[in-house]
PDB file of C-alpha atoms in Angstrom:
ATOM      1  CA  UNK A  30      82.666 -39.562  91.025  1.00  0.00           C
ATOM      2  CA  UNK A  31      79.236 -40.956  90.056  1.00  0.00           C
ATOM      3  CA  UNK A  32      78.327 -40.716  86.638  1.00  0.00           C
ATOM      4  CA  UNK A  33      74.905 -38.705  85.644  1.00  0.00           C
ATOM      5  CA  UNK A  34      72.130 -41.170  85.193  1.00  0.00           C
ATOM      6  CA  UNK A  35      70.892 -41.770  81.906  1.00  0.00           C
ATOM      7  CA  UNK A  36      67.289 -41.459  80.504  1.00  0.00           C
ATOM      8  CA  UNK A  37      65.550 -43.055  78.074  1.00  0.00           C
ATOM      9  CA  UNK A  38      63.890 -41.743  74.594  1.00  0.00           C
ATOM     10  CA  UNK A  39      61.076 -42.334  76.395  1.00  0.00           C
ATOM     11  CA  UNK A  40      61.525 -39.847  79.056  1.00  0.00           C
ATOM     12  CA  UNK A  41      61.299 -37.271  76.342  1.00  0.00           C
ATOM     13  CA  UNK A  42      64.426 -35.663  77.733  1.00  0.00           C
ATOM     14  CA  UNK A  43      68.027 -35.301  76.971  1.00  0.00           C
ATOM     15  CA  UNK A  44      71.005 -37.675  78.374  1.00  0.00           C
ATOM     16  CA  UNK A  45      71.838 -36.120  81.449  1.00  0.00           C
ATOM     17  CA  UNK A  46      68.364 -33.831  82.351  1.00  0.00           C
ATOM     18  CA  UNK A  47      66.226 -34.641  84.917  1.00  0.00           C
ATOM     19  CA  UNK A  48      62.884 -36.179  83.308  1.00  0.00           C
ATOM     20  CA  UNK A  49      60.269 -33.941  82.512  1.00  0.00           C
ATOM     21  CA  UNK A  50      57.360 -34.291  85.398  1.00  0.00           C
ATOM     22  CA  UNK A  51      53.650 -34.474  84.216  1.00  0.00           C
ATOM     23  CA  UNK A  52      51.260 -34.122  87.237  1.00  0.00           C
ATOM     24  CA  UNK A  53      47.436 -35.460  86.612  1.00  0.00           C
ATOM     25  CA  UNK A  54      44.554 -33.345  89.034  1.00  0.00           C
ATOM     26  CA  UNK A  55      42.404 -35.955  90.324  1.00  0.00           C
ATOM     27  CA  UNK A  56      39.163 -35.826  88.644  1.00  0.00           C
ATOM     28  CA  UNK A  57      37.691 -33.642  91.375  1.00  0.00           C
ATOM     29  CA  UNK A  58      39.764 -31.162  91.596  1.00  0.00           C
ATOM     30  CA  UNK A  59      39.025 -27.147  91.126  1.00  0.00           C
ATOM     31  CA  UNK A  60      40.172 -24.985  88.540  1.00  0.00           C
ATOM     32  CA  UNK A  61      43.225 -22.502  88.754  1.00  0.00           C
ATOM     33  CA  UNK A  62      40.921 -19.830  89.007  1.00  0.00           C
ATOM     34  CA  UNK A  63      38.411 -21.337  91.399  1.00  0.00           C
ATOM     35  CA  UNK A  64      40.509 -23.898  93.319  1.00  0.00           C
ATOM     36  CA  UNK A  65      37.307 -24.424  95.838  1.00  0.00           C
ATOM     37  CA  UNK A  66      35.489 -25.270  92.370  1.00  0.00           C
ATOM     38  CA  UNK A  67      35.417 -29.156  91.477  1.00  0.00           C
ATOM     39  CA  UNK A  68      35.317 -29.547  88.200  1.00  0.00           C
ATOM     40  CA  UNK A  69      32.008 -31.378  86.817  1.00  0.00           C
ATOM     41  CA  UNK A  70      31.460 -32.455  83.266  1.00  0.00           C
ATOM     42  CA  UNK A  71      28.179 -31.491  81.885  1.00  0.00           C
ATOM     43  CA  UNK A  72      25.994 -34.337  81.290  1.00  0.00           C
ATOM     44  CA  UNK A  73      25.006 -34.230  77.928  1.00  0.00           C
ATOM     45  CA  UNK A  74      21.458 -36.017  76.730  1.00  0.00           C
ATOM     46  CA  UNK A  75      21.024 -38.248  74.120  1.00  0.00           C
ATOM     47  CA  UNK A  76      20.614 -36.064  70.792  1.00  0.00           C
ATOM     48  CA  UNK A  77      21.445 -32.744  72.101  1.00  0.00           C
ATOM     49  CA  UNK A  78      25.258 -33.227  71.501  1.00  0.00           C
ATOM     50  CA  UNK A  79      27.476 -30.437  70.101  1.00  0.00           C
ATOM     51  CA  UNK A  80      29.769 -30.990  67.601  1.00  0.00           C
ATOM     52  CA  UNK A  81      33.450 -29.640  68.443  1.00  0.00           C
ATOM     53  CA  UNK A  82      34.661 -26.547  67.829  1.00  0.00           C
ATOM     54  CA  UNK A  83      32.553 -23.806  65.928  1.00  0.00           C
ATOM     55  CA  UNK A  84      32.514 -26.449  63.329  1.00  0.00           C
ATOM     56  CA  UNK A  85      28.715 -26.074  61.637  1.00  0.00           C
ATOM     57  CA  UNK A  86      26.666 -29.422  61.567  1.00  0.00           C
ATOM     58  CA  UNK A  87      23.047 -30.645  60.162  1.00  0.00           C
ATOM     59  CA  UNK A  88      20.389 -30.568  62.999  1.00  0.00           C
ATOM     60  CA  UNK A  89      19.048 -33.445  63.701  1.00  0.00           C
ATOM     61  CA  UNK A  90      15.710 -34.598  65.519  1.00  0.00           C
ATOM     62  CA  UNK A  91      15.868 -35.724  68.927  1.00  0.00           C
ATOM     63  CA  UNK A  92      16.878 -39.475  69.153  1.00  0.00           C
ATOM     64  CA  UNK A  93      15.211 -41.357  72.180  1.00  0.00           C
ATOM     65  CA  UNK A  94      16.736 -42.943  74.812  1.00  0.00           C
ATOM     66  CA  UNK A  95      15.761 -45.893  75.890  1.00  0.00           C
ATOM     67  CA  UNK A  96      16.925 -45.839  78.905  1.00  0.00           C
ATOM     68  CA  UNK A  97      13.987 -43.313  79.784  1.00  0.00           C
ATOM     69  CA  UNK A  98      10.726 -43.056  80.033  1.00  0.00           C
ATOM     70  CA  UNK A  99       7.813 -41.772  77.393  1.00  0.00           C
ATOM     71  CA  UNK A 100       7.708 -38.778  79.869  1.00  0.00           C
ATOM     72  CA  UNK A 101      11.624 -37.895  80.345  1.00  0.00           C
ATOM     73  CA  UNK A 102      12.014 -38.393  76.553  1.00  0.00           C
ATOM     74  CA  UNK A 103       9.311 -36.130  75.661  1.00  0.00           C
ATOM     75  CA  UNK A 104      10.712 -33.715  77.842  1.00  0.00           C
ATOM     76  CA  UNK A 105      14.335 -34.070  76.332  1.00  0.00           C
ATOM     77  CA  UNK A 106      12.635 -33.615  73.124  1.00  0.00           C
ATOM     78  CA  UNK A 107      10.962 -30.355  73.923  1.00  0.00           C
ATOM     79  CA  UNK A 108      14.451 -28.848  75.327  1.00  0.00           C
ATOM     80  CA  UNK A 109      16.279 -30.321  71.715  1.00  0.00           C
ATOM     81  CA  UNK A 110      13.514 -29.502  69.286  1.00  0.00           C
ATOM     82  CA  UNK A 111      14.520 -25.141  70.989  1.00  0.00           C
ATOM     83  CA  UNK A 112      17.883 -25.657  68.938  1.00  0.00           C
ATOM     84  CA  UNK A 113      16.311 -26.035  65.947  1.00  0.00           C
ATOM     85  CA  UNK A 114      17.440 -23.528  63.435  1.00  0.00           C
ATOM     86  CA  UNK A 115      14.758 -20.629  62.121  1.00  0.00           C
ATOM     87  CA  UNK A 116      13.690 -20.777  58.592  1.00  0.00           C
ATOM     88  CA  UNK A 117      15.452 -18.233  56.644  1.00  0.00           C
ATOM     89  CA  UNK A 118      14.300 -14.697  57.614  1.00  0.00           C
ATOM     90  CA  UNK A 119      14.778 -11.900  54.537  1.00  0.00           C
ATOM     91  CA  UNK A 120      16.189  -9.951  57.772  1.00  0.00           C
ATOM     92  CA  UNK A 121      19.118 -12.349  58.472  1.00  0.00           C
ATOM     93  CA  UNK A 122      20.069 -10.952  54.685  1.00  0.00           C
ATOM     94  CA  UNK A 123      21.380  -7.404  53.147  1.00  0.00           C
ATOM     95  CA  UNK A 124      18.152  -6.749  50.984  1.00  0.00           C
ATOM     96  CA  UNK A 125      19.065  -6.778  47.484  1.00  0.00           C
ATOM     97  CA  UNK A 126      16.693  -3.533  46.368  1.00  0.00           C
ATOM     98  CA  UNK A 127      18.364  -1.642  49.300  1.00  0.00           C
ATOM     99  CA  UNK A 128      15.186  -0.976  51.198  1.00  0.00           C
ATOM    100  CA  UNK A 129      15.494  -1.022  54.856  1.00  0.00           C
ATOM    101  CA  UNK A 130      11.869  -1.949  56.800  1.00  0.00           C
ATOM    102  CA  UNK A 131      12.658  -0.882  60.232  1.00  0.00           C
ATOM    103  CA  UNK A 132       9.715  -1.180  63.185  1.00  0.00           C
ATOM    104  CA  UNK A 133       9.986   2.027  66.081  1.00  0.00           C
ATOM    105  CA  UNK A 134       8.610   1.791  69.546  1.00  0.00           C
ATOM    106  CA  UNK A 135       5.729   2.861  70.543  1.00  0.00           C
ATOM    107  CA  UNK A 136       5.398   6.822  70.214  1.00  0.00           C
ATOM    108  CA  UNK A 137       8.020   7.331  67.142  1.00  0.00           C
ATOM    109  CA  UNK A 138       7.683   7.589  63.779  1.00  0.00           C
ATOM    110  CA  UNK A 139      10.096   6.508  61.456  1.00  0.00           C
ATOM    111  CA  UNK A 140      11.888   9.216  59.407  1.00  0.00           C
ATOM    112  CA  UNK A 141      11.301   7.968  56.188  1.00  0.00           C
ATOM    113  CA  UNK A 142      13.272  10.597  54.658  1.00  0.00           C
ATOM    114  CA  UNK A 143      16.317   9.842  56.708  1.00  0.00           C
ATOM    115  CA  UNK A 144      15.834   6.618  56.478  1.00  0.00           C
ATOM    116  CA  UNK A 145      15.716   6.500  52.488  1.00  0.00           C
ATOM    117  CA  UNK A 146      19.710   8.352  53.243  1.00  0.00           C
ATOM    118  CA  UNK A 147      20.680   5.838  55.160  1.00  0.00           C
ATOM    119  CA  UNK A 148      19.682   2.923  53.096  1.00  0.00           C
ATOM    120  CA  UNK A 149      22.503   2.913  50.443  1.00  0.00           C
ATOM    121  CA  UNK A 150      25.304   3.384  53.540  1.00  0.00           C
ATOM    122  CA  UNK A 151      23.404   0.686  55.136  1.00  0.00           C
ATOM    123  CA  UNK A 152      23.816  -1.961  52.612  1.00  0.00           C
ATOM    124  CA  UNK A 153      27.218  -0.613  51.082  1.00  0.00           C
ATOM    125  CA  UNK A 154      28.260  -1.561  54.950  1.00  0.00           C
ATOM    126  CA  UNK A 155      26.771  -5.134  54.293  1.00  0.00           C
ATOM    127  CA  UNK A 156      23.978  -4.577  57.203  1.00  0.00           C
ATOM    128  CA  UNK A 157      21.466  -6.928  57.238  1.00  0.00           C
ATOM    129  CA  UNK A 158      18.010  -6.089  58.651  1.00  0.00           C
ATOM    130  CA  UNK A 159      18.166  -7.191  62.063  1.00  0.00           C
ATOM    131  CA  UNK A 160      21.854  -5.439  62.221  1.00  0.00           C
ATOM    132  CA  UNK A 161      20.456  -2.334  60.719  1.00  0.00           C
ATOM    133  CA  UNK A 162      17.617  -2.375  63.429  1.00  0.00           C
ATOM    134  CA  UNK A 163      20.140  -3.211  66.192  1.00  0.00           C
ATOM    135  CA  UNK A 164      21.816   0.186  65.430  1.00  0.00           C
ATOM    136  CA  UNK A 165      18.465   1.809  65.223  1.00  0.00           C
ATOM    137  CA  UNK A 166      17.059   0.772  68.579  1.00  0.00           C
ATOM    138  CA  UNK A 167      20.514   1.793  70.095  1.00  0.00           C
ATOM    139  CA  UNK A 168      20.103   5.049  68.959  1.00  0.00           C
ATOM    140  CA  UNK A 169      16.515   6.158  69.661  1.00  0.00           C
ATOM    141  CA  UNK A 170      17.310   4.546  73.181  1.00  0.00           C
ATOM    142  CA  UNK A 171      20.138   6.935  73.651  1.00  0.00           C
ATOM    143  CA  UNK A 172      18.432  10.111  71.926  1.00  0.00           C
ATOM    144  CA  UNK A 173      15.195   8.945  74.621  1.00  0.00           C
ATOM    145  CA  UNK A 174      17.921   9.089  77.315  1.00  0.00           C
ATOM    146  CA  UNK A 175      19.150  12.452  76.757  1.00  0.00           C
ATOM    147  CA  UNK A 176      15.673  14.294  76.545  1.00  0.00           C
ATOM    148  CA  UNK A 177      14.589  12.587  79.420  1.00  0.00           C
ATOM    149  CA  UNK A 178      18.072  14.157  81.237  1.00  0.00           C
ATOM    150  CA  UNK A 179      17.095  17.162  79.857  1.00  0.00           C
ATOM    151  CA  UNK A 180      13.211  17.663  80.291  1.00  0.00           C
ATOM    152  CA  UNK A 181      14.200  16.504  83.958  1.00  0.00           C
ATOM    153  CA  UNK A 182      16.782  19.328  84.109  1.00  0.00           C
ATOM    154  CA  UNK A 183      14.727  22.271  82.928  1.00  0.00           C
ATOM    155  CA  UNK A 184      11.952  21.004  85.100  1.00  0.00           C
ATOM    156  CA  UNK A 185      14.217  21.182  88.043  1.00  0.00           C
ATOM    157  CA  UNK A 186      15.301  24.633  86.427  1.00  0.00           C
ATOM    158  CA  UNK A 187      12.155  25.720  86.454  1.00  0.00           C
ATOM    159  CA  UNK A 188      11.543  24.212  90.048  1.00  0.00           C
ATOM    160  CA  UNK A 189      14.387  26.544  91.345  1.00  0.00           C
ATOM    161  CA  UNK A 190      13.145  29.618  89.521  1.00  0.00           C
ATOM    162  CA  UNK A 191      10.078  29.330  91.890  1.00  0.00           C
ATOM    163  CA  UNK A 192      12.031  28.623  95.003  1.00  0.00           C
ATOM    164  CA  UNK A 193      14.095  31.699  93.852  1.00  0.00           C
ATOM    165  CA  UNK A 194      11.187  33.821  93.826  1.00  0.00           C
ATOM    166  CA  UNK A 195       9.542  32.908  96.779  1.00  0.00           C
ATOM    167  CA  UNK A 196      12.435  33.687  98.773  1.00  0.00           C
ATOM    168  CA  UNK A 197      13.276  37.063  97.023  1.00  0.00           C
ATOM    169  CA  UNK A 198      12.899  40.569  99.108  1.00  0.00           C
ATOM    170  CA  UNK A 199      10.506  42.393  97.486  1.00  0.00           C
ATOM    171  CA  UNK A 200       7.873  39.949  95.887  1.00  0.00           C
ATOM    172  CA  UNK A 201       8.487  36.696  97.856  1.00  0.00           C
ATOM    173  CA  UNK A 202       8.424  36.328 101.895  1.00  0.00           C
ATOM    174  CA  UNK A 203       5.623  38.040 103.485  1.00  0.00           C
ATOM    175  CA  UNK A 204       5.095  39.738  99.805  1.00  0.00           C
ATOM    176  CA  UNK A 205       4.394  36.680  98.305  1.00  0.00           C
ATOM    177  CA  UNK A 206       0.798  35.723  98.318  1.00  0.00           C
ATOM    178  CA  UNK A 207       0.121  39.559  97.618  1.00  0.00           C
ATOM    179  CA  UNK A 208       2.309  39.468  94.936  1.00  0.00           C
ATOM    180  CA  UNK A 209       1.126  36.115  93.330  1.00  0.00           C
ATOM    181  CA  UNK A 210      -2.568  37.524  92.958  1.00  0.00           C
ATOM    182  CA  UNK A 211      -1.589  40.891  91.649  1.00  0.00           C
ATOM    183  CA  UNK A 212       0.607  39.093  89.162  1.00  0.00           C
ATOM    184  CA  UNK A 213      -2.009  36.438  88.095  1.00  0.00           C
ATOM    185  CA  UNK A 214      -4.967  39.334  87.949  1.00  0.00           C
ATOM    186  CA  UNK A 215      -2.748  41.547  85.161  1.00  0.00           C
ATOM    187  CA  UNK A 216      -2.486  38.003  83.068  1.00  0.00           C
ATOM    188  CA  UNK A 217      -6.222  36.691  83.708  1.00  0.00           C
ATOM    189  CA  UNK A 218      -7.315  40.183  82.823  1.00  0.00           C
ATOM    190  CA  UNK A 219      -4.937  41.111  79.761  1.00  0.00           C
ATOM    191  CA  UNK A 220      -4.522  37.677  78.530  1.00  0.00           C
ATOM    192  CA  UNK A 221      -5.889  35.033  77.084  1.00  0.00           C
ATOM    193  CA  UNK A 222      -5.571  31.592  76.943  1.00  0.00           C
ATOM    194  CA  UNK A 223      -2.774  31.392  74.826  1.00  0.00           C
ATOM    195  CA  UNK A 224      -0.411  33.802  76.614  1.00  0.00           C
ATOM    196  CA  UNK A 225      -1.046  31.480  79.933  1.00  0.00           C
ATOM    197  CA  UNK A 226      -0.393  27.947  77.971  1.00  0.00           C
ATOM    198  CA  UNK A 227       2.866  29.692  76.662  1.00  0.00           C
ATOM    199  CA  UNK A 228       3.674  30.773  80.560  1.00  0.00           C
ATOM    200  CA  UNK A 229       2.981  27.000  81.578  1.00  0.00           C
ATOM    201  CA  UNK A 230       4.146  25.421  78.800  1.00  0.00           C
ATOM    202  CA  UNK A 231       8.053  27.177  78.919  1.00  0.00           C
ATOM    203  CA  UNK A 232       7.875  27.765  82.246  1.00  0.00           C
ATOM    204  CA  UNK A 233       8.285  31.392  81.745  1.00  0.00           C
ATOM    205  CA  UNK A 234       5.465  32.122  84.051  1.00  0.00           C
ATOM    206  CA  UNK A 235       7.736  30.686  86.964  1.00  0.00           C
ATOM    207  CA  UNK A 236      10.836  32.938  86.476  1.00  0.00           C
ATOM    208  CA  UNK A 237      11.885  35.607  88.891  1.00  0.00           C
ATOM    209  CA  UNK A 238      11.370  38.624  86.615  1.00  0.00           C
ATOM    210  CA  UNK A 239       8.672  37.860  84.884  1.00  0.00           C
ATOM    211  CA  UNK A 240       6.816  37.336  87.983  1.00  0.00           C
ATOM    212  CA  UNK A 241       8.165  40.908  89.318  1.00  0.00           C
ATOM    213  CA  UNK A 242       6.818  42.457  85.874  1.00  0.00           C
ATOM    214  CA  UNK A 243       3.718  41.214  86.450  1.00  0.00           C
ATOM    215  CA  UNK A 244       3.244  42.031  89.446  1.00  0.00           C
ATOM    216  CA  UNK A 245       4.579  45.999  89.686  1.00  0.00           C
ATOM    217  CA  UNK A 246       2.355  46.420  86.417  1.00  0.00           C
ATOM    218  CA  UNK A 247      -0.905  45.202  88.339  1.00  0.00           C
ATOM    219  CA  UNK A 248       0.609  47.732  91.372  1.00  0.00           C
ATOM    220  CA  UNK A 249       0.817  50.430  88.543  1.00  0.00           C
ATOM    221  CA  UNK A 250      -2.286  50.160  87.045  1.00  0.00           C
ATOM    222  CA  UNK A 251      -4.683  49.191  90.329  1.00  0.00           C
ATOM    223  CA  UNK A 252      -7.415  46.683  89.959  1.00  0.00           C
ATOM    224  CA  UNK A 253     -10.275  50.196  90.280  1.00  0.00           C
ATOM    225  CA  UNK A 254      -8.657  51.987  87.575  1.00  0.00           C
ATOM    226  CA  UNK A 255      -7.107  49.825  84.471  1.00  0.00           C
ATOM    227  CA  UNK A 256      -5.233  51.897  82.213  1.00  0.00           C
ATOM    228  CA  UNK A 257      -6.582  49.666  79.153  1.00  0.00           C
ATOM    229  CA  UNK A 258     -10.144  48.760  77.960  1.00  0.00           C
ATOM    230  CA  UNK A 259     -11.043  44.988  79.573  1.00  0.00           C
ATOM    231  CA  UNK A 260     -14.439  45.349  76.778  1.00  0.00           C
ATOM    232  CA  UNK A 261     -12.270  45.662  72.969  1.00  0.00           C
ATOM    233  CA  UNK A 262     -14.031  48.485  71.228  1.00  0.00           C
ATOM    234  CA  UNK A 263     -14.633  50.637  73.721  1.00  0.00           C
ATOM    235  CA  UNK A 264     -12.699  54.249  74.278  1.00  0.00           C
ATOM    236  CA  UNK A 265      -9.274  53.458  76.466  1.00  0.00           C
ATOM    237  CA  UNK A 266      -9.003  56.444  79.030  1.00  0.00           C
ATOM    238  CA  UNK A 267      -7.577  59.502  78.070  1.00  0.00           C
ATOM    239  CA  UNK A 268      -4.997  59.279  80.134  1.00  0.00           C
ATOM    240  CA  UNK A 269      -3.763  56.135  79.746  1.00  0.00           C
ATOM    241  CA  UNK A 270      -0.283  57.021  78.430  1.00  0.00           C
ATOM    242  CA  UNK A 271       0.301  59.029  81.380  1.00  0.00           C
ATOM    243  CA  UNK A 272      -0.487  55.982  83.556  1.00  0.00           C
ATOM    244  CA  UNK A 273       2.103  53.847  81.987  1.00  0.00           C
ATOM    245  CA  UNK A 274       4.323  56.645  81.086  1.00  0.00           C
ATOM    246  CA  UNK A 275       3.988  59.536  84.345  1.00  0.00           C
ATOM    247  CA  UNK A 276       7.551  60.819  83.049  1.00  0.00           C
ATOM    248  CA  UNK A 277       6.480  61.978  79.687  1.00  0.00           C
ATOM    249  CA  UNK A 278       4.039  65.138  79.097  1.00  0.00           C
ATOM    250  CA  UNK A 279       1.503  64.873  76.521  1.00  0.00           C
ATOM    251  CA  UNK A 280       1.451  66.579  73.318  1.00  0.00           C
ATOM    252  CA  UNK A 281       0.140  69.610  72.618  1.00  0.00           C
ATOM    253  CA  UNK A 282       0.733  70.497  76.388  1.00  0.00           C
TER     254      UNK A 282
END
C-alpha cells in the first residue's frame, strides 16, 4: 500500500491533507457579481490621492505633474482644489445659545413660536443647524404633499358634485339650463358679493342641494313678483309670509 504523501510547512497544511489551492483571476477578469465586468483600477492623478480607509488626513494643494502640460495641470488643479474642505460654518455646529436660524421656501413663514419649542429638543438631541434644517425641509415637503392630495381631492369632489347635478331628474337634463338661471337669479338678486365668494370659494355653490334650493325658491317666488324688497327700506309685500309659507294662515284671520 502506498503511503500518503507528505507536505511541507510550507503548504500551510497538515501531514496527510491535500494542499490548500489559491487561484489568482487574471488581471482582467469580472467581478462575482458582474462576471462580463473587467475589473479596471481607477487612475488616480497626481495630488488627488485618498488616504486609506476613513482615516482623516490634511488637504493638501495640488502637486504638478510634470509629465503634463501647463493646460492638463491646470485642469487637474481645478478638479483637486473642489476637495478642499469649507471653512467652518456655525451650522456644521449645535449653537451654544440654543437658537435655531432656519430659512423656509418661498411662500412659508417660519413659526417662530414653534420654533422657539423646538429649539431646546433640538439641541438636547445634539442637532446641528444644517441637521435641524434637514428635518425641517422634510417636513414642510411632506405637509406640501398632503394639501396638495387634498386640495386636488375636494376639487375633484367638487367636480363630481356638478356632474351629479347635471345628470339629476328634476334640475339637470333638459332642466338644466332652466334651472341654472333660476338658481343664479335668487343669488344675484338676494346676495351679495360675499355670499357668492363663499359659494365659489367652498364649493358649496356646486353641490346638488344647494343648487335644487336655489332653484325651487326662484320657482316659488317668480322673477314678476319677489316676495322680498330688492330696494332695503322700502315696505316688503303684505303678503309675503304667505308666499314663503302658503300652509300657515295669518294672524288675526
Amino acid at each position: 500500500m502506498k503511503n500518503k504523501p507528505v507536505y511541507g510547512a510550507e503548504d500551510g497544511t497538515g501531514a496527510g491533507d491535500p494542499p490548500a489551492v489559491v487561484v489568482t483571476p487574471p488581471a482582467d477578469a469580472g467581478s462575482v457579481l458582474y462576471p462580463d465586468d473587467p475589473k479596471v483600477e481607477p487612475t488616480v492623478e497626481p495630488g488627488t490621492e485618498k488616504p486609506a480607509g476613513d482615516a482623516p488626513t490634511e488637504w493638501k494643494e495640488y502637486a504638478p505633474d510634470p509629465a503634463k502640460t501647463d493646460e492638463e495641470n491646470a485642469a487637474a488643479k481645478a478638479e483637486h482644489d473642489k476637495t478642499k474642505p469649507a471653512a467652518d460654518d456655525p451650522a456644521d455646529k449645535v449653537p451654544e445659545d440654543g437658537k435655531y436660524v432656519l430659512k423656509m421656501p418661498e411662500g412659508v413663514e417660519v413659526d417662530q413660536e414653534l420654533l422657539d419649542e423646538l429649539s431646546p429638543e433640538f439641541k438636547a438631541a445634539g442637532l446641528t443647524g444644517k441637521q435641524a434644517q434637514a428635518l425641517t425641509d422634510k417636513f414642510i415637503a411632506k405637509q406640501q404633499a398632503r394639501m396638495k392630495a387634498q386640495g386636488e381631492g375636494w376639487a375633484k369632489t367638487v367636480s363630481d358634485w356638478v356632474d351629479e347635478a347635471k345628470k339629476d331628474p328634476e334640475i339637470g337634463g333638459a332642466n338644466w339650463d332652466g334651472t341654472v338661471k333660476t338658481a343664479s337669479g335668487v343669488v344675484g338678486r338676494f346676495g351679495n358679493d360675499a355670499l357668492k365668494e363663499y359659494l365659489n370659494a367652498s364649493g358649496a355653490g356646486n353641490h346638488p342641494e344647494m343648487i335644487r334650493f336655489m332653484a325651487k325658491v326662484g320657482a316659488v317666488i317668480g322673477e314678476d313678483n319677489p316676495a322680498i324688497s330688492e330696494t332695503p327700506g322700502k315696505k316688503v309685500a303684505a303678503d309675503t309670509a304667505s308666499i314663503l309659507y302658503p300652509d300657515d294662515k295669518p294672524k288675526g284671520k
